[in-house]
Coordinates of C-alpha atoms and ligand atoms in Angstrom, one line a residue:
X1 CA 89.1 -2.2 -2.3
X2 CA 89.8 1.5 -2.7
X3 CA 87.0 3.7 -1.2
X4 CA 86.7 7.1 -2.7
X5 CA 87.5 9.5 -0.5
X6 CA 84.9 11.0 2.0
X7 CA 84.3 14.1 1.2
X8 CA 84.3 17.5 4.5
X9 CA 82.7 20.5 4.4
X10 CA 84.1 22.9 6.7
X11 CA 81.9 25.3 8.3
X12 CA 83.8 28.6 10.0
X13 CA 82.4 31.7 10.9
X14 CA 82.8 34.1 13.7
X15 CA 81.1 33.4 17.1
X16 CA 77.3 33.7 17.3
X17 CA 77.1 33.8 13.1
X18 CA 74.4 30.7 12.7
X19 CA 76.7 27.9 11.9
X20 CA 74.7 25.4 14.2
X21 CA 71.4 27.1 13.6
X22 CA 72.4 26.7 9.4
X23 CA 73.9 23.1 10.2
X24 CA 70.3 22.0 12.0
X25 CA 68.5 23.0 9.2
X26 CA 70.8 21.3 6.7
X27 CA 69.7 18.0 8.6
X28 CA 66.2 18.1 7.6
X29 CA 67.7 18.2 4.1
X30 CA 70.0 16.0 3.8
X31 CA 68.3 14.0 1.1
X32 CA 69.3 10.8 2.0
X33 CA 72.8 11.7 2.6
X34 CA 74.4 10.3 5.6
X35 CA 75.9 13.3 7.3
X36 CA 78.7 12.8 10.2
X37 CA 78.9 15.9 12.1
X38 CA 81.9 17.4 13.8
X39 CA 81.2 20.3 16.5
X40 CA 83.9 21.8 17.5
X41 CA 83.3 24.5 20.1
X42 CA 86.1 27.2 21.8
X43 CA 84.3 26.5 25.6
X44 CA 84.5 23.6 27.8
X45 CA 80.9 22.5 27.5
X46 CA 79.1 22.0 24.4
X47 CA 76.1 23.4 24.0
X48 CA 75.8 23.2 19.8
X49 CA 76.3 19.2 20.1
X50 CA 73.2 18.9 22.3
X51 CA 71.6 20.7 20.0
X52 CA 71.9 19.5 16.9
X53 CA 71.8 16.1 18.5
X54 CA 68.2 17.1 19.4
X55 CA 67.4 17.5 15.4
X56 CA 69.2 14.7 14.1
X57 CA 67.5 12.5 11.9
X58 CA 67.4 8.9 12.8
X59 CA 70.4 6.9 12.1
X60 CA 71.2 9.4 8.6
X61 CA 72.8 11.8 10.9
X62 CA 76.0 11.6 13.4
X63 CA 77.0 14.2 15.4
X64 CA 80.2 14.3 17.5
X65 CA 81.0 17.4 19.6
X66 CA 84.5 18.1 20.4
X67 CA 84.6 21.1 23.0
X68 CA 87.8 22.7 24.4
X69 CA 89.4 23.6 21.6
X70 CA 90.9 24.3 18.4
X71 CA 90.5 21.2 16.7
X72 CA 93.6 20.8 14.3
X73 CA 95.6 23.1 15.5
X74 CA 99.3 22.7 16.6
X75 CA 99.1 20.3 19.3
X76 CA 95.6 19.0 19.2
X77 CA 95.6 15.5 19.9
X78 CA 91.8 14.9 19.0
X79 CA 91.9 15.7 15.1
X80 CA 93.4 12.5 14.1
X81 CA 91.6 10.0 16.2
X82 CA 88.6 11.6 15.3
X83 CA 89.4 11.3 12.0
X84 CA 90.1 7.9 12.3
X85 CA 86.6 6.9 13.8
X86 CA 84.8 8.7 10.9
X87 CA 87.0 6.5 9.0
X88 CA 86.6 3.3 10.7
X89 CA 82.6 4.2 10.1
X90 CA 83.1 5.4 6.3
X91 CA 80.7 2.6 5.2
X92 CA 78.1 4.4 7.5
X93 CA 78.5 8.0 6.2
X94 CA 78.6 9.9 3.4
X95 CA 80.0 13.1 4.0
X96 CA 81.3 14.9 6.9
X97 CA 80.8 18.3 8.2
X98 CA 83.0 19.8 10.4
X99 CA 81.7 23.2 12.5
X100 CA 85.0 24.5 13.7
X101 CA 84.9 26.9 16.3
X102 CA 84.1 30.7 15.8
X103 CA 87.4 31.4 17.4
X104 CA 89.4 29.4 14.5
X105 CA 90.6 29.8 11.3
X106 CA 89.4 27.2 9.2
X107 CA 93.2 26.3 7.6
X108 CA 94.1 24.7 10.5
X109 CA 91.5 22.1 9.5
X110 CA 91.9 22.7 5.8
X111 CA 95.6 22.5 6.1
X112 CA 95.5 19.0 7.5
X113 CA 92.9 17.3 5.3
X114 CA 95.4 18.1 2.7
X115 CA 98.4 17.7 3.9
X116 CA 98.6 14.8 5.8
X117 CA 98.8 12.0 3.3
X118 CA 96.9 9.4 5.4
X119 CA 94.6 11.8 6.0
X120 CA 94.0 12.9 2.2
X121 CA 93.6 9.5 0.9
X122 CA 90.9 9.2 3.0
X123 CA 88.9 12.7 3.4
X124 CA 88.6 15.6 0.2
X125 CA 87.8 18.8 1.3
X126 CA 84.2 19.9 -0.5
X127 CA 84.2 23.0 0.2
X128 CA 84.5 25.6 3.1
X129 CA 81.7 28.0 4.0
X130 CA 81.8 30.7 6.0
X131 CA 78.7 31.9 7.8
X132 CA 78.5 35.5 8.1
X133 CA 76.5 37.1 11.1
X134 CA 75.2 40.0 8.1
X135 CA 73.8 42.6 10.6
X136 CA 77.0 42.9 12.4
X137 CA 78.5 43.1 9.7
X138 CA 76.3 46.1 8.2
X139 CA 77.1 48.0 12.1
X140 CA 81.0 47.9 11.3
X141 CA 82.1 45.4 13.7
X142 CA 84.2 43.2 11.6
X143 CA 86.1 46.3 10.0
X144 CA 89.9 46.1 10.0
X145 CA 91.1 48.4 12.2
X146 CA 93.4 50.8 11.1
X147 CA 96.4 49.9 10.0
X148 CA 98.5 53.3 10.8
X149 CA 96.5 53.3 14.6
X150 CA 98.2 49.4 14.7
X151 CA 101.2 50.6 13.5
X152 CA 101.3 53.4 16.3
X153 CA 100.9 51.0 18.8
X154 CA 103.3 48.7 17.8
X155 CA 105.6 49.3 21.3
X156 CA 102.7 50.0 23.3
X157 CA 99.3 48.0 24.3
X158 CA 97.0 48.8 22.5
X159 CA 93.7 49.6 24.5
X160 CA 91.3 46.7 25.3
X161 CA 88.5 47.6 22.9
X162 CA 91.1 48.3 20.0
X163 CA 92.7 45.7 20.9
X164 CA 89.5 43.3 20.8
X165 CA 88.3 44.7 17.6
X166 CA 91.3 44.6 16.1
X167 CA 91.3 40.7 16.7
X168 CA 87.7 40.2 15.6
X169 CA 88.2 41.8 12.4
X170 CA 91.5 39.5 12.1
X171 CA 89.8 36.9 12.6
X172 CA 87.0 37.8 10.9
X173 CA 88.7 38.7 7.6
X174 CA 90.6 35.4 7.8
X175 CA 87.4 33.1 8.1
X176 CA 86.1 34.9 5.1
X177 CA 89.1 35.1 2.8
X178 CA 89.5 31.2 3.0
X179 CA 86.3 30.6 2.7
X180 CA 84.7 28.8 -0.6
X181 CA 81.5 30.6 0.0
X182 CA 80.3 33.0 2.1
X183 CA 77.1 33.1 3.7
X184 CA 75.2 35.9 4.6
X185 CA 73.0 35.0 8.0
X186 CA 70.4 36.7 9.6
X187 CA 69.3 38.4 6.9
X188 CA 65.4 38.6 7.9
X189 CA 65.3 41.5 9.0
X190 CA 67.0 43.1 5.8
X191 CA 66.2 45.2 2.6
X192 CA 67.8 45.0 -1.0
X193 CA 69.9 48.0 -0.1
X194 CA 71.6 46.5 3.0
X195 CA 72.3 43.3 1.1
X196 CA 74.0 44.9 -1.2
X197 CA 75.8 46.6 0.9
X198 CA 76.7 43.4 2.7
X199 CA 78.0 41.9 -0.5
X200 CA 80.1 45.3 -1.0
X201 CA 81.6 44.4 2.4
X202 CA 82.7 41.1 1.7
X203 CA 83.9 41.5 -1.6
X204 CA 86.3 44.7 -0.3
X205 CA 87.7 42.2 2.4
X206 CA 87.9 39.4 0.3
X207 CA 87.9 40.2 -2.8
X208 CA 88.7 36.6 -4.2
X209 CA 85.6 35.1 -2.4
X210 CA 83.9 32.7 -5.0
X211 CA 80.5 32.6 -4.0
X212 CA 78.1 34.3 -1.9
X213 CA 74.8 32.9 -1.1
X214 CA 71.8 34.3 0.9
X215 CA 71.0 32.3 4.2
X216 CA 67.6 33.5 4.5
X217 CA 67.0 32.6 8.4
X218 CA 69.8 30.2 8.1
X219 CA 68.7 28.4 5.3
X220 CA 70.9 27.3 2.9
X221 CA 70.0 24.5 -0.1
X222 CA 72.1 21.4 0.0
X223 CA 73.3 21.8 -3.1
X224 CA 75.2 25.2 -2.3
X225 CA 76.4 23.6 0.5
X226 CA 77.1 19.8 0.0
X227 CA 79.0 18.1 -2.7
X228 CA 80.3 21.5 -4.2
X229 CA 83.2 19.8 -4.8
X230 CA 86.0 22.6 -4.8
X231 CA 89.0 21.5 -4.1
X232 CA 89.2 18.1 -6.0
X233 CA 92.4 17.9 -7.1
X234 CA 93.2 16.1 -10.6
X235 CA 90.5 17.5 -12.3
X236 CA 92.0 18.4 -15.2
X237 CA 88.2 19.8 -16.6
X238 CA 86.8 21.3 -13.6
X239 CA 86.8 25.4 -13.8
X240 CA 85.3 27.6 -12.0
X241 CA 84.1 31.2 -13.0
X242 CA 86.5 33.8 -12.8
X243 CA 89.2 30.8 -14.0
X244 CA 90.4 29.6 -11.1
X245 CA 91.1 25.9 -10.5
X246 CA 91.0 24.5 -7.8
X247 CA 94.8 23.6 -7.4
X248 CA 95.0 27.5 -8.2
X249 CA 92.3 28.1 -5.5
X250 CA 93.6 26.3 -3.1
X251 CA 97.6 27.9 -3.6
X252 CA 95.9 31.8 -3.5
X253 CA 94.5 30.0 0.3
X254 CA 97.9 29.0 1.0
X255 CA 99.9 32.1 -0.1
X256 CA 97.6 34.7 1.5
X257 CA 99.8 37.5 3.0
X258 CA 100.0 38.3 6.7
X259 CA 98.3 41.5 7.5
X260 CA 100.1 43.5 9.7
X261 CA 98.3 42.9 12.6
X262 CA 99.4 39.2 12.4
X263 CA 103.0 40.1 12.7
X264 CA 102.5 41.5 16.2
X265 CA 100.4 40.4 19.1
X266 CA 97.7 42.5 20.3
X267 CA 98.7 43.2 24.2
X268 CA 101.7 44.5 22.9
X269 CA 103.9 41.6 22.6
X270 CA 105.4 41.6 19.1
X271 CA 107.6 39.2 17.6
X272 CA 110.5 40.1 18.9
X273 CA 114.0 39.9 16.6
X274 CA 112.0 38.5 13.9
X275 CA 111.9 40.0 10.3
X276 CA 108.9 41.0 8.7
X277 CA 108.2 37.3 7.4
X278 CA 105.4 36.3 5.7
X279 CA 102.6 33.8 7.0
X280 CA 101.4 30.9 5.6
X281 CA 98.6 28.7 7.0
X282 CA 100.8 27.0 9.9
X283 CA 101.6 31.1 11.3
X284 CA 97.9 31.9 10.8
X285 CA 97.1 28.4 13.5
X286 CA 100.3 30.1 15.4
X287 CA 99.1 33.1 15.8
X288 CA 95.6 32.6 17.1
X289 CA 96.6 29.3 18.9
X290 CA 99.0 31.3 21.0
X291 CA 96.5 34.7 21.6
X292 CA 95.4 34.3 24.8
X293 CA 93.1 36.8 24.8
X294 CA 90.1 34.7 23.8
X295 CA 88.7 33.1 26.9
X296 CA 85.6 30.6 27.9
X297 CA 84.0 30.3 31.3
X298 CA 80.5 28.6 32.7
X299 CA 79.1 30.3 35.4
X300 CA 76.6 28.1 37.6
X301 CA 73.5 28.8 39.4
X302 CA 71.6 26.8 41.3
X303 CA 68.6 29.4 42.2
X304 CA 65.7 29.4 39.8
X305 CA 65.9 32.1 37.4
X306 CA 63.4 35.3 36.7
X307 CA 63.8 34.9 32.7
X308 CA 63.0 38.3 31.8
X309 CA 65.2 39.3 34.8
X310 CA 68.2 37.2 33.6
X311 CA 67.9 38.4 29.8
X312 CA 68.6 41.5 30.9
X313 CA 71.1 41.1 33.2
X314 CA 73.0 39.2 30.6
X315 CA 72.2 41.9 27.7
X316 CA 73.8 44.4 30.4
X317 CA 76.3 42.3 31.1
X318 CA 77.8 41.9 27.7
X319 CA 77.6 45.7 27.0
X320 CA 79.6 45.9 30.7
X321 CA 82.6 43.4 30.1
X322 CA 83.9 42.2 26.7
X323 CA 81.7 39.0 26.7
X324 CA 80.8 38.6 23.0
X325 CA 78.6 35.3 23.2
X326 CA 76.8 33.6 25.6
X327 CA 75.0 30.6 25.5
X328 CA 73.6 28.1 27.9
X329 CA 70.4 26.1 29.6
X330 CA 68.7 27.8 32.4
X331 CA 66.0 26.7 35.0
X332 CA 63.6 28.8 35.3
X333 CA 60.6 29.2 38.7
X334 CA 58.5 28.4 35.9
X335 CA 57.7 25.1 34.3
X336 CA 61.2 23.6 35.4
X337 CA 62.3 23.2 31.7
X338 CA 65.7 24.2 30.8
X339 CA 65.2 27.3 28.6
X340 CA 68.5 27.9 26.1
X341 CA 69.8 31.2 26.1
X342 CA 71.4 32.4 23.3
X343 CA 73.6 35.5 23.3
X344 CA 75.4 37.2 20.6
X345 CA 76.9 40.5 21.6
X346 CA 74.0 42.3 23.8
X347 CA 71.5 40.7 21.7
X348 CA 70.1 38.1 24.3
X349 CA 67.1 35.9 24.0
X350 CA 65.5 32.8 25.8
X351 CA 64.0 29.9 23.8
X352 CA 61.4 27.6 26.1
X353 CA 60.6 25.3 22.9
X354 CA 62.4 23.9 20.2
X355 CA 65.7 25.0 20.9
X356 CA 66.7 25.4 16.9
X357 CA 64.8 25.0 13.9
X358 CA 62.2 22.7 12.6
X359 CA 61.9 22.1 8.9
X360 CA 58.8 24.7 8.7
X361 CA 59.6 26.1 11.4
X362 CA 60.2 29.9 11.3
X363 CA 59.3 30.9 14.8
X364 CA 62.5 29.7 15.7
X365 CA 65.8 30.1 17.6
X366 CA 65.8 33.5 17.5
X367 CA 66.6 36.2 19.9
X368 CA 65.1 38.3 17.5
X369 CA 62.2 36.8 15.7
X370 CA 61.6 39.1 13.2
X371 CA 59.9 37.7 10.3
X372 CA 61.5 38.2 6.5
X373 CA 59.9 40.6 4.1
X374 CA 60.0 37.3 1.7
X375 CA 60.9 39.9 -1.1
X376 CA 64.7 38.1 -1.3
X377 CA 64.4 36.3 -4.6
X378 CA 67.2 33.8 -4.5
X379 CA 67.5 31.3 -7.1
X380 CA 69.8 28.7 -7.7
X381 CA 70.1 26.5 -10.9
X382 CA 71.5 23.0 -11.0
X383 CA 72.4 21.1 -14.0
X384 CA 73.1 17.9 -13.8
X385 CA 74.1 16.1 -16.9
X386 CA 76.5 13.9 -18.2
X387 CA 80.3 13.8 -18.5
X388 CA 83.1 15.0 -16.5
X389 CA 83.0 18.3 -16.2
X390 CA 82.5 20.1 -13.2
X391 CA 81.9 23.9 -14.0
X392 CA 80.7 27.0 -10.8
X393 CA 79.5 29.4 -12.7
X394 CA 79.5 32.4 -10.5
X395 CA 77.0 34.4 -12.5
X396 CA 76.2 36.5 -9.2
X397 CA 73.9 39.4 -10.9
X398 CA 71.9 41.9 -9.8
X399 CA 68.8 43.2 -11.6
X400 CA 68.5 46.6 -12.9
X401 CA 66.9 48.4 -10.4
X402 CA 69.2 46.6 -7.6
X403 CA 66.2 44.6 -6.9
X404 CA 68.2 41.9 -4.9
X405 CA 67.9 39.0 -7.0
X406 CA 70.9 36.5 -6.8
X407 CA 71.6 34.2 -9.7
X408 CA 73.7 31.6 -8.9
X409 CA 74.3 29.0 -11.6
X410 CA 76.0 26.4 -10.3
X411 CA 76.6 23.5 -13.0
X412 CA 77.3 19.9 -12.0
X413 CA 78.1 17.4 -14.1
X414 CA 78.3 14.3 -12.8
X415 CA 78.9 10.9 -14.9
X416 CA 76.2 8.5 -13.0
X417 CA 73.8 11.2 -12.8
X418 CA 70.5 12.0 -15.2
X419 CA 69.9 15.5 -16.2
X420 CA 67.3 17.3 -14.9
X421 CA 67.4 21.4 -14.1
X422 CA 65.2 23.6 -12.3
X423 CA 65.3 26.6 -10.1
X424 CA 63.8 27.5 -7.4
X425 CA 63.0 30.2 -5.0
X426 CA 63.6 30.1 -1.4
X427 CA 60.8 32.2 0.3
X428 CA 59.9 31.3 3.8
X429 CA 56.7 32.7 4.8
X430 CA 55.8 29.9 7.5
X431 CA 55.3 30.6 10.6
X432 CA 54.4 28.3 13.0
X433 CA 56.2 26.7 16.2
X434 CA 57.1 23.2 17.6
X435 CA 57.1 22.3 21.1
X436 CA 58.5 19.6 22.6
X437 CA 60.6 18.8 25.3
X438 CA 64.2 19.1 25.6
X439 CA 65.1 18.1 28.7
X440 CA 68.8 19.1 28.1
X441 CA 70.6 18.4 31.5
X442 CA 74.2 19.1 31.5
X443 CA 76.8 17.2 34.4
X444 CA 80.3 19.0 34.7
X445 CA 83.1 18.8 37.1
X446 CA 83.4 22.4 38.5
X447 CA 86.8 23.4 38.9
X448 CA 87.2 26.9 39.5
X449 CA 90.4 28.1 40.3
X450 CA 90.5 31.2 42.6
X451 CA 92.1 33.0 40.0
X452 CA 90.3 32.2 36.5
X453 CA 90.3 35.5 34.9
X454 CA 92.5 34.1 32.4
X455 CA 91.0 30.2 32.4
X456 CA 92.5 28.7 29.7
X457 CA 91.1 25.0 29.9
X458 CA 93.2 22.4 28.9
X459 CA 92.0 19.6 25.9
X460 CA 89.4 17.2 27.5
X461 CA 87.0 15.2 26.0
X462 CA 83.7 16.6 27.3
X463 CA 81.9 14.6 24.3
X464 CA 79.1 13.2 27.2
X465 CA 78.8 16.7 28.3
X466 CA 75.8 16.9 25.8
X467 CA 74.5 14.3 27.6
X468 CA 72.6 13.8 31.4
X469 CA 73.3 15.6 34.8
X470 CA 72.6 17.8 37.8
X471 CA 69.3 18.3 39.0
X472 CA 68.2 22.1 38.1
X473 CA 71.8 23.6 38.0
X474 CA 71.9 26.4 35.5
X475 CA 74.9 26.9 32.9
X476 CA 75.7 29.7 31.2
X477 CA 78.9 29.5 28.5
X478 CA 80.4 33.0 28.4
X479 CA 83.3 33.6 25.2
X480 CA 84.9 37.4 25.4
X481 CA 88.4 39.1 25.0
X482 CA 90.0 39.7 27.9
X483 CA 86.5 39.0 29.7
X484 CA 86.9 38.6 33.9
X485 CA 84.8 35.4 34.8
X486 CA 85.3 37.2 38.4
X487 CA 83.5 40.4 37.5
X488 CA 81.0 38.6 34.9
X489 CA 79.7 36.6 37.8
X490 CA 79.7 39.0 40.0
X491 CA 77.7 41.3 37.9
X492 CA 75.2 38.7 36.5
X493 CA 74.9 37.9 40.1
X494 CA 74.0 41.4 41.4
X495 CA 71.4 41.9 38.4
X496 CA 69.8 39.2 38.8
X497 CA 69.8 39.0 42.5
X498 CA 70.8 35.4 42.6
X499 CA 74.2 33.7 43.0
X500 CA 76.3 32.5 39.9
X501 CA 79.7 31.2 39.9
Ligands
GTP601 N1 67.3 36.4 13.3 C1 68.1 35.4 13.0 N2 68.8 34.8 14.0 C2 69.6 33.7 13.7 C3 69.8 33.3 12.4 N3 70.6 32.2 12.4 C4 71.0 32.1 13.7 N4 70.4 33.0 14.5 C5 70.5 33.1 15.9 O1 71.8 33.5 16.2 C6 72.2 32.9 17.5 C7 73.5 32.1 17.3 O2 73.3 31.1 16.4 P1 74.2 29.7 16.4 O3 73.7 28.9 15.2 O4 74.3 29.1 17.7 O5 75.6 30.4 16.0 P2 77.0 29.7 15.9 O6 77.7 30.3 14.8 O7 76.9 28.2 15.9 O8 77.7 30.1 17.3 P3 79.1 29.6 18.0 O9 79.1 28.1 17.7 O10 78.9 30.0 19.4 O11 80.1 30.4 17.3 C8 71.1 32.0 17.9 O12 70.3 32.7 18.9 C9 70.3 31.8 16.7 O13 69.0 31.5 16.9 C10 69.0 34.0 11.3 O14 69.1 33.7 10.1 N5 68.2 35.0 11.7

């Protein structure tokens, strides 16, 4: 019997955006679907698995976490059996999502779903979102850098923070450009003006983005997330807004230029004797494969830890090196419960309870718990009628005043499906917290090698890593450019007056 295909959503989006956070909440929605989730992270030990394992659902929800890596690129050898196991299990689930890395481009993934014809007989890309961390975004940090100060640099190396900013906004324009939809994140704290301005943003740095939706604290409605649908092929009827196809959507992914950054490698290695060539998907995986800049470390600590203490040693810690997300379990002198710590950038925070989000819960997995205004009116309409056609209507508007009302008609039409329409709108006012017991214990081999400043781990499968291990040991995952697992230890070590390494 011929299965149809099972259907992936890829979720990209630069470290620290709120892919898990968005992901964790999606499983309290899942409306019966049977999700099988795919964690990929860029460190050795998974954190994000754990954690969404902690908030699945009864049997509905899989997760599988994949650490080390870059899954699909060049020569990972996980993709395909893992692939293969959702496969063997394709009775079980109904659609996959896969959380790639915020270190990755999402082609890599894209690229193979498609291209490999064992692999697209089996799997059909949905859609890809991108999850957009919107604050840092509104302070600058994913701007390109300039193209002339790149250009002027092209013999030399370019300084470290250039340098590193100069690969975040690569990356970061790369995630967004192939991107389906674009998420904004962390909006809570956020007025009409800065949304805007947010949209401005993305739409100057990818102007051919399709749809952009409001996460409001990493919220997003299944249905502008899940069976979207974008990149069926053969649909003859299906059009999207702005007339793009998909076939035509998914050729503008495949043809994007290489910026000029790409052509060159950031510590001042260029390609060498090549022509100015441009790069499809495979020299996008190349290129970011191959840039050894990126690096992951755990740091260990076996002393009890001062919370507030540790919080801001880590927060002065990251404005010290280049470490641009941190995220781990910690024992405290306390209650001797593992409190997470979540770091993006210098913002650092501690979470004793429910280490991401209930279904009501808004008090959550924050480091900074503001609440939302609730004045972000986001409404979505779904139609879902009869016949074939499958229309996005991308009527993204604005009222008058710039009051920040987003209208975003999205029109299914699905043969086996009755009609009904509403609209709703997503204002989260609740405020109260779980607690409950994690009890996330983490057992790794520690290899450190004397000289680790640039530990590259190797592929491993550290899928039990979400699982049991070593009495009151402290973890910490540190992801930087060019960050010195040396000097970060030494440093979180002297702030907080306790050893880690
Ligand atoms: N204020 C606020 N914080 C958020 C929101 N979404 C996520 N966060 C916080 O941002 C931090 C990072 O969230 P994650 O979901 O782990 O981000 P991620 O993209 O999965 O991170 P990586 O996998 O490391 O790239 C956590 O501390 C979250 O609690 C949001 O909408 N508002």
């Amino acid at each position: 019997m011929i299965r149809a295909p099972l259907p992936v959503t890829v979720v990209t989006g630069f470290l620290g955006a709120g892919k898990t956070t968005l992901l964790s909440n999606l499983l309290h929605e899942t409306k019966g679907r049977r999700l099988a989730i795919v964690v990929n992270e860029f460190g050795e030990v998974s954190i994000d698995g754990a954690l969404l394992r902690d908030h699945q659902r009864g049997t509905e929800v899989q997760v599988q976490d994949v650490a080390n890596g870059l899954l699909a690129y060049g020569d990972d050898a996980l993709f395909m059996p893992l692939m293969a196991q959702l496969h063997a299990r394709r009775d079980l689930i109904d659609h996959v999502v896969i959380e790639t890395s915020g270190l990755a481009v999402p082609t890599a993934v894209m690229e193979r779903l498609q291209s490999d014809a064992l692999l697209a007989e089996r799997f059909v890309l949905d859609a890809t979102l991108a999850v957009v961390d919107t604050p840092l975004l509104l302070t600058g940090q994913f701007d390109p850098v300039g193209v002339e100060n790149a250009e002027s640099h092209a013999s030399t190396t370019l300084s470290a923070t250039a340098a590193t900013a100069a690969s975040v906004a690569e990356l970061f324009r790369l995630q967004i450009n192939h991107a389906d939809v674009v998420v904004l994140n962390k909006i809570d704290d956020l007025d009409k003006r800065a949304l805007i301005e947010a949209e401005t943003r993305i739409r100057r740095l990818a102007p051919n983005v399709r749809f952009i939706e409001l996460a409001h604290r990493a919220r997003l409605d299944t249905r502008l997330a899940l069976g979207l649908r974008l990149h069926q092929p053969g649909e003859g009827r299906h059009s999207h807004a702005r007339g793009a196809t998909s076939s035509q959507v998914y050729t503008q992914v495949a043809s994007l230029q290489a910026s000029p950054v790409l052509s060159r490698r950031l510590d001042g290695h260029s390609h060498s004797g090549l022509a100015p060539h441009t790069h499809g998907l495979l020299s996008h995986k190349h290129f970011h494969e191959h840039d050894p800049g990126w690096q992951s470390f755990v740091l260990h600590s076996h002393a009890p830890q001062t919370e507030a203490t540790l919080l801001a040693a880590l927060a002065k810690t990251a404005q010290a090196e280049p470490v641009m997300r941190i995220k781990g379990f910690v024992h405290t002198a306390g209650d001797g419960r593992p409190v997470l710590i979540q770091g993006v950038r210098s913002r650092i925070g501690a979470i004793r309870s429910a280490a991401v989000v209930h279904e009501h819960d808004d008090a959550q997995a924050h480091d900074h718990a503001h609440r939302g205004d609730g004045a972000h009116s986001h409404e979505h309409e779904h139609e879902h009628g009869h016949g074939h056609d499958h229309r996005h209507d991308d009527s993204h508007s604005h009222s008058q005043d710039h009051g920040h009302e987003h209208s975003h008609s999205h029109s299914h039409d699905h043969g086996h499906e009755h009609g009904h329409s509403h609209s709703h709108d997503h204002r989260h006012e609740h405020s109260h917290s779980h607690s409950h017991d994690h009890g996330h214990e983490h057992s790794h081999d520690h290899d450190h090698d004397a000289d680790d400043d640039q530990h590259r781990l190797a592929h491993t499968d550290v899928s039990s890593s979400a699982g049991a291990v070593a009495h009151a040991e402290s973890q910490l995952v540190f992801i930087g450019y060019h960050a010195s697992r040396k000097r970060v230890a030494e440093l979180v070590s002297e702030l907080t007056g306790t050893l880690w390494h």
